[in-house]
XYZ file of N, CA and C in Angstrom:
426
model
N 100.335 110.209 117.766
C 101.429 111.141 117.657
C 101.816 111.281 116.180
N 101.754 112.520 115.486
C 102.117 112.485 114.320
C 103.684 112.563 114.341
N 104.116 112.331 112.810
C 105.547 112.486 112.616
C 105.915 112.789 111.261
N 107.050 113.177 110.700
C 106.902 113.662 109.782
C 107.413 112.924 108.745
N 106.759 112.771 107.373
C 107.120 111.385 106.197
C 107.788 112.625 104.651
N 108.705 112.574 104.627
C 109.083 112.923 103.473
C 108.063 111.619 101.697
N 108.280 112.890 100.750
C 107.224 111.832 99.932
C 108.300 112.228 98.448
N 108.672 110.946 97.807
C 109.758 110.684 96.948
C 108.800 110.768 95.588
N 108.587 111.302 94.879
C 108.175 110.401 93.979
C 109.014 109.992 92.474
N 108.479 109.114 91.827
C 109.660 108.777 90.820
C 110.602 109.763 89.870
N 111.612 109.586 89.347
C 112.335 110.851 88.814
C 111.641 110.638 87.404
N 111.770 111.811 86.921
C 110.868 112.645 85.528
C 111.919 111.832 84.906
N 113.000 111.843 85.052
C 114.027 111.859 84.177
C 115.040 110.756 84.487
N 115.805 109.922 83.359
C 116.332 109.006 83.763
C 117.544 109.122 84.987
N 117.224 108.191 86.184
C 118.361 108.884 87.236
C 119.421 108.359 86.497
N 120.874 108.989 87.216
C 122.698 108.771 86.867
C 122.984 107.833 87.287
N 122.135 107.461 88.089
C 122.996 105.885 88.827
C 122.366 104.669 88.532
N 123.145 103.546 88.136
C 122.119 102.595 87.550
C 120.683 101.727 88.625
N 119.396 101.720 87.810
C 118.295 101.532 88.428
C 118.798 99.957 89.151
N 119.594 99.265 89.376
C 119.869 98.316 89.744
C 120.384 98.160 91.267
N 120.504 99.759 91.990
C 120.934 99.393 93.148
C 119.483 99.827 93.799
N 118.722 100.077 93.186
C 117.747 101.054 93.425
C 117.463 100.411 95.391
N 116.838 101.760 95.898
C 116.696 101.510 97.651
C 115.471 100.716 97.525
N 115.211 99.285 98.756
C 114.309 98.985 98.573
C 113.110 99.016 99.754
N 113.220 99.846 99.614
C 111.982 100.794 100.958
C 110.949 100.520 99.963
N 110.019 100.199 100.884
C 108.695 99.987 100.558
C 108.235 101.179 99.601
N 107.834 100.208 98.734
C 107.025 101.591 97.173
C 106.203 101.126 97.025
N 105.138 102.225 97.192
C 103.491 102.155 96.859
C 103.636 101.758 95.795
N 101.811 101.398 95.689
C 101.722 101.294 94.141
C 102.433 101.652 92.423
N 102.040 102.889 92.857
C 102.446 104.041 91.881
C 103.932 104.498 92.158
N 104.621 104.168 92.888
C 106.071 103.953 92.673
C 106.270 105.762 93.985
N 105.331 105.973 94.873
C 105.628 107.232 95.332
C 106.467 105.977 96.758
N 107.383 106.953 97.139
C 108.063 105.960 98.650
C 108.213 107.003 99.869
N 107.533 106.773 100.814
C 106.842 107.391 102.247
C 108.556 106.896 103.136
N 109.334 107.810 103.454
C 110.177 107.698 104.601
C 109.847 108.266 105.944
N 109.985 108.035 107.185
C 109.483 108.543 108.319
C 110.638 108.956 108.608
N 110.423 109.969 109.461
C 111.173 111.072 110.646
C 111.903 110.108 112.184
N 112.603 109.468 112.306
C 112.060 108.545 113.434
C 113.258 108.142 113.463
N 113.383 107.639 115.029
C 114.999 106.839 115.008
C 114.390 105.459 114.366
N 115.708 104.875 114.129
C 115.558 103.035 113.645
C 115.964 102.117 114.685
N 115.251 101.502 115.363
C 116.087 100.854 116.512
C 116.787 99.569 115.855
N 115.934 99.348 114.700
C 116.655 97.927 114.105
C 118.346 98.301 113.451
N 118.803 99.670 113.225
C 119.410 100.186 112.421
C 120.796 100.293 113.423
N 120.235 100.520 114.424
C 121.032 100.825 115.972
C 121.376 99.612 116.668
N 120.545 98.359 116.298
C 120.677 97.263 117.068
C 121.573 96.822 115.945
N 121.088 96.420 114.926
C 122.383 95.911 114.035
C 122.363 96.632 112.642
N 123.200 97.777 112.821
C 123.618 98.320 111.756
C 124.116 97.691 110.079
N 125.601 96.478 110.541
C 125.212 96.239 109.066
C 124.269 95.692 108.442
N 123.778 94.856 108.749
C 122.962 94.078 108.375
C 121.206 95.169 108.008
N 121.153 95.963 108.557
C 119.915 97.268 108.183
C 120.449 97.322 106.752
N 121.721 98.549 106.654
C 122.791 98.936 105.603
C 122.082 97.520 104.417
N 122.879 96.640 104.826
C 122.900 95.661 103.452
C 121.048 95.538 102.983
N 120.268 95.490 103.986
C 118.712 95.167 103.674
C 117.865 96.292 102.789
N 119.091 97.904 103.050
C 118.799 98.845 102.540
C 119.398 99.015 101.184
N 120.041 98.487 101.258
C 121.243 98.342 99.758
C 121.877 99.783 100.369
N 122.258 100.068 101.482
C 123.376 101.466 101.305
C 124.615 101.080 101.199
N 125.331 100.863 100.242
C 126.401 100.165 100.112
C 127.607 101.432 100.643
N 127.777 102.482 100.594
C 128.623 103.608 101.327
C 128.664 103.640 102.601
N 127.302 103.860 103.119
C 127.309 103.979 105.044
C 127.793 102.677 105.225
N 127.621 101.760 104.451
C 127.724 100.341 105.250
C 129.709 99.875 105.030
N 130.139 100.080 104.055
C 131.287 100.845 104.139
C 131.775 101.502 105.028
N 131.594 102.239 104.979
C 132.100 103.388 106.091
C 131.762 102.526 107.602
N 130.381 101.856 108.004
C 130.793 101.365 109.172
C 131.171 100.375 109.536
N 131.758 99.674 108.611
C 132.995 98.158 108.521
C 133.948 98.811 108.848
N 134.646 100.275 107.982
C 136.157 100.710 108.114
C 136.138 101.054 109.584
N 135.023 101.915 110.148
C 134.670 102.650 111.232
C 135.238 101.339 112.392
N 134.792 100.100 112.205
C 134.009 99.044 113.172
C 135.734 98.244 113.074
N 136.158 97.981 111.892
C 137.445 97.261 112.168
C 138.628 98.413 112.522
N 138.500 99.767 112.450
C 139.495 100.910 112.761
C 139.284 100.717 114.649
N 138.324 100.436 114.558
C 137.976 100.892 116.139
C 138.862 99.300 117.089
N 138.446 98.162 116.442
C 138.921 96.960 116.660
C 140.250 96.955 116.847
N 141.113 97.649 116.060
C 142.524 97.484 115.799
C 143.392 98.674 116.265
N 142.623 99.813 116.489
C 143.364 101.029 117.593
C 142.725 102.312 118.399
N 141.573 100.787 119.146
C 141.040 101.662 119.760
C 141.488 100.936 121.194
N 142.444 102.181 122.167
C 142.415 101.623 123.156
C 141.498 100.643 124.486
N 142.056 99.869 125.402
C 141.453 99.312 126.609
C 140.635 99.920 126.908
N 139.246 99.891 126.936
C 138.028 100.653 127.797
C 137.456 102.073 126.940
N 137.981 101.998 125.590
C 137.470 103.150 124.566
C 136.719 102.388 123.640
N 137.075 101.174 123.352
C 136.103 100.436 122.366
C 134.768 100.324 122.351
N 134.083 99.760 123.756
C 133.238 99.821 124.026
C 132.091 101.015 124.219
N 132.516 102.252 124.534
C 131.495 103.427 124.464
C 131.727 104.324 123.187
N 132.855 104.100 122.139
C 132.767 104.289 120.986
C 131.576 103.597 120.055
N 132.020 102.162 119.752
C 130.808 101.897 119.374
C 129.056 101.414 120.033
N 129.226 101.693 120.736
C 127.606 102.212 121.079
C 127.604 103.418 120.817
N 128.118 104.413 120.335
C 128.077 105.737 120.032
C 127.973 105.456 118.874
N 128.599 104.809 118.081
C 128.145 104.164 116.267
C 127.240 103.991 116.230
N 126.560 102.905 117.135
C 125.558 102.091 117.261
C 124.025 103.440 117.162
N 124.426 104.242 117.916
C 123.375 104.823 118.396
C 123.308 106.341 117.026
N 124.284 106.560 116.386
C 124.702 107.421 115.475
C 123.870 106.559 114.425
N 123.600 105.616 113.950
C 123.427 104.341 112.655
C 121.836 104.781 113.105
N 121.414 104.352 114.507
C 120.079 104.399 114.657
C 119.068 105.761 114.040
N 120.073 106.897 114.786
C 119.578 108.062 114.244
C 119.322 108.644 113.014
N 120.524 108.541 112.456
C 120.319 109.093 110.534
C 120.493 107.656 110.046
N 119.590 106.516 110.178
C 119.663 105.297 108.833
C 118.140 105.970 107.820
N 117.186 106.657 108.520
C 116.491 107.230 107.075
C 116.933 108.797 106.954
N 117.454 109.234 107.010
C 118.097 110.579 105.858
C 119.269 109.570 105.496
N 119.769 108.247 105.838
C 120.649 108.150 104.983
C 119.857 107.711 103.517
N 118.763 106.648 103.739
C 117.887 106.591 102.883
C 117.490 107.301 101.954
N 116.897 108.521 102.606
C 116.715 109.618 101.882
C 117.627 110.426 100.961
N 119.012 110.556 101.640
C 120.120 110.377 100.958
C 120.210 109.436 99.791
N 120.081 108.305 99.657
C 120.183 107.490 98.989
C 119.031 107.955 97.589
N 117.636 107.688 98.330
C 116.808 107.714 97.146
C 117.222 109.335 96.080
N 118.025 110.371 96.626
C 118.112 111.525 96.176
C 119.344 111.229 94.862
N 120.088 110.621 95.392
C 121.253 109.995 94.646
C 120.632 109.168 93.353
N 119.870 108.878 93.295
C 119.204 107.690 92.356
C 117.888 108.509 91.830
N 117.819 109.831 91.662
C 117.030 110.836 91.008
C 115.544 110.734 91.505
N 115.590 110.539 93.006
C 114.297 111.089 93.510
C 114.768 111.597 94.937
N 114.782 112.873 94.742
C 114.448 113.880 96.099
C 113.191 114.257 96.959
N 113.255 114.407 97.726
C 112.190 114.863 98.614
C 111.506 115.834 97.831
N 109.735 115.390 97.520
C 109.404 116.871 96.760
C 108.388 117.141 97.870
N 107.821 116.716 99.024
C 106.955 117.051 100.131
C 107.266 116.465 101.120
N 106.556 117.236 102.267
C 107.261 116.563 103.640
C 105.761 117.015 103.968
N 104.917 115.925 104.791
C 103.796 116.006 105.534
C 104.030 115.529 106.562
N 102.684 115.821 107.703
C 102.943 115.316 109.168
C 101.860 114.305 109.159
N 101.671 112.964 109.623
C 100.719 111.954 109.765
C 101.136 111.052 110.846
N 100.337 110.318 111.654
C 100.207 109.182 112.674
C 100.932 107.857 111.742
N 100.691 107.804 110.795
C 101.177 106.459 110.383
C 101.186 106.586 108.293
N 101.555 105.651 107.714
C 101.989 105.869 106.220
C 100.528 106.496 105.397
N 99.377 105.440 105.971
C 98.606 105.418 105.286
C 97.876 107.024 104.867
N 98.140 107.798 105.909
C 97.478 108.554 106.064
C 98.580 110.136 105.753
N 99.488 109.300 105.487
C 100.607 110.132 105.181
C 100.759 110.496 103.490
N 100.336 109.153 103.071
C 100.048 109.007 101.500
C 98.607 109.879 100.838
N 97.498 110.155 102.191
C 96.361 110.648 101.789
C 96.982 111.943 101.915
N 97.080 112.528 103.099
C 97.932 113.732 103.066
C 98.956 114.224 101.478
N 99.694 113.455 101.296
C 100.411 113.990 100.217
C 99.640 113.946 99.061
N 98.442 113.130 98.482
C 97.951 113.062 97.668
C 96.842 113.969 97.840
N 96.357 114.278 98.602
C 95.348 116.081 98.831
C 96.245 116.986 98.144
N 97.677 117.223 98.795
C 98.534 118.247 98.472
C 98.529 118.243 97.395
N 98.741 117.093 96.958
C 99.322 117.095 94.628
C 98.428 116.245 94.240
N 97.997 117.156 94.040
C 96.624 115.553 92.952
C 97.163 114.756 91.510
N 98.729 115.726 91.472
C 98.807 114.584 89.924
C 99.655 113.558 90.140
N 99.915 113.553 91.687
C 100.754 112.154 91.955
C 99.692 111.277 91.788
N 98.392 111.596 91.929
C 97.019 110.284 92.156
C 97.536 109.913 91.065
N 97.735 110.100 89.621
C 97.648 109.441 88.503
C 99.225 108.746 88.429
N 100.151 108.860 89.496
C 101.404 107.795 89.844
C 100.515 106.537 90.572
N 99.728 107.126 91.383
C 99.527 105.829 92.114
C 98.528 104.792 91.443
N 97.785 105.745 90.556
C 97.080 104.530 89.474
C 97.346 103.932 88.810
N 98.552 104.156 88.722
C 99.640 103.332 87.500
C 99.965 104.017 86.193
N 99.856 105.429 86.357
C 99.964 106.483 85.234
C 101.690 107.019 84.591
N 102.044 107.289 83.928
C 103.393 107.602 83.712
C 103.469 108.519 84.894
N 105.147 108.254 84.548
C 105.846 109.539 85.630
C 106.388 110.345 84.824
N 105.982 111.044 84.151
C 106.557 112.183 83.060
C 105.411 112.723 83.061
């Protein structure tokens, strides 16, 4: 079953935000980073703890305030199908939040291919642009 991998590759230009929070999703060689289309079940099963492994320090924010707001005035018998509705909200967008993320830190989506799995997702994008090959050889990114 194919699916679809957005393809990051490094920013030309120095990103605005310091390289120190940088996302740490798996980066090829050459610094290109393959996100998939796909729910996260790990993201859905335990959200913060995804958040912190991702370094998203905002969503993960937001679902502490979300998670202790809900704790402290959410009525008898609303708590419970609220957050599994978090739960299941976290699962769905934890990679566009990613993607989000890596865009923030001066790499946007510059291709979106369809592939069965990364490897072939990386051949795919590297047919498309042949001058990423010289990212993945270890070539500048400028």
């Amino acid at each position: 079953m194919s699916r679809a991998w957005t393809v990051h590759p490094p920013p030309r230009r120095p990103a605005s935000v310091p390289a120190a929070g940088a996302a740490p999703a798996r980066r090829l060689p050459g610094g290109l980073v393959l996100i998939p289309e796909r729910f996260s079940m790990l993201a859905a099963l335990l959200p913060a703890p995804w958040f912190l492994a991702h370094r998203l320090w905002w969503p993960l924010l937001a679902y502490l305030a979300f998670a202790v707001a809900l704790m402290l005035l959410a009525p008898a018998g609303v708590g419970l199908p609220l957050g599994v509705a978090a739960h299941l909200l976290a699962g769905l967008h934890a990679q566009d939040l990613r993607r989000w993320q890596l865009a923030r830190r001066g790499r946007p989506a510059a291709a979106v291919v369809l592939a069965a799995d990364e490897e072939t997702a990386l051949r795919r994008a590297l047919e498309a642009r042949p001058d990423w090959a010289v990212l993945e050889a270890g070539g500048p990114a400028a």
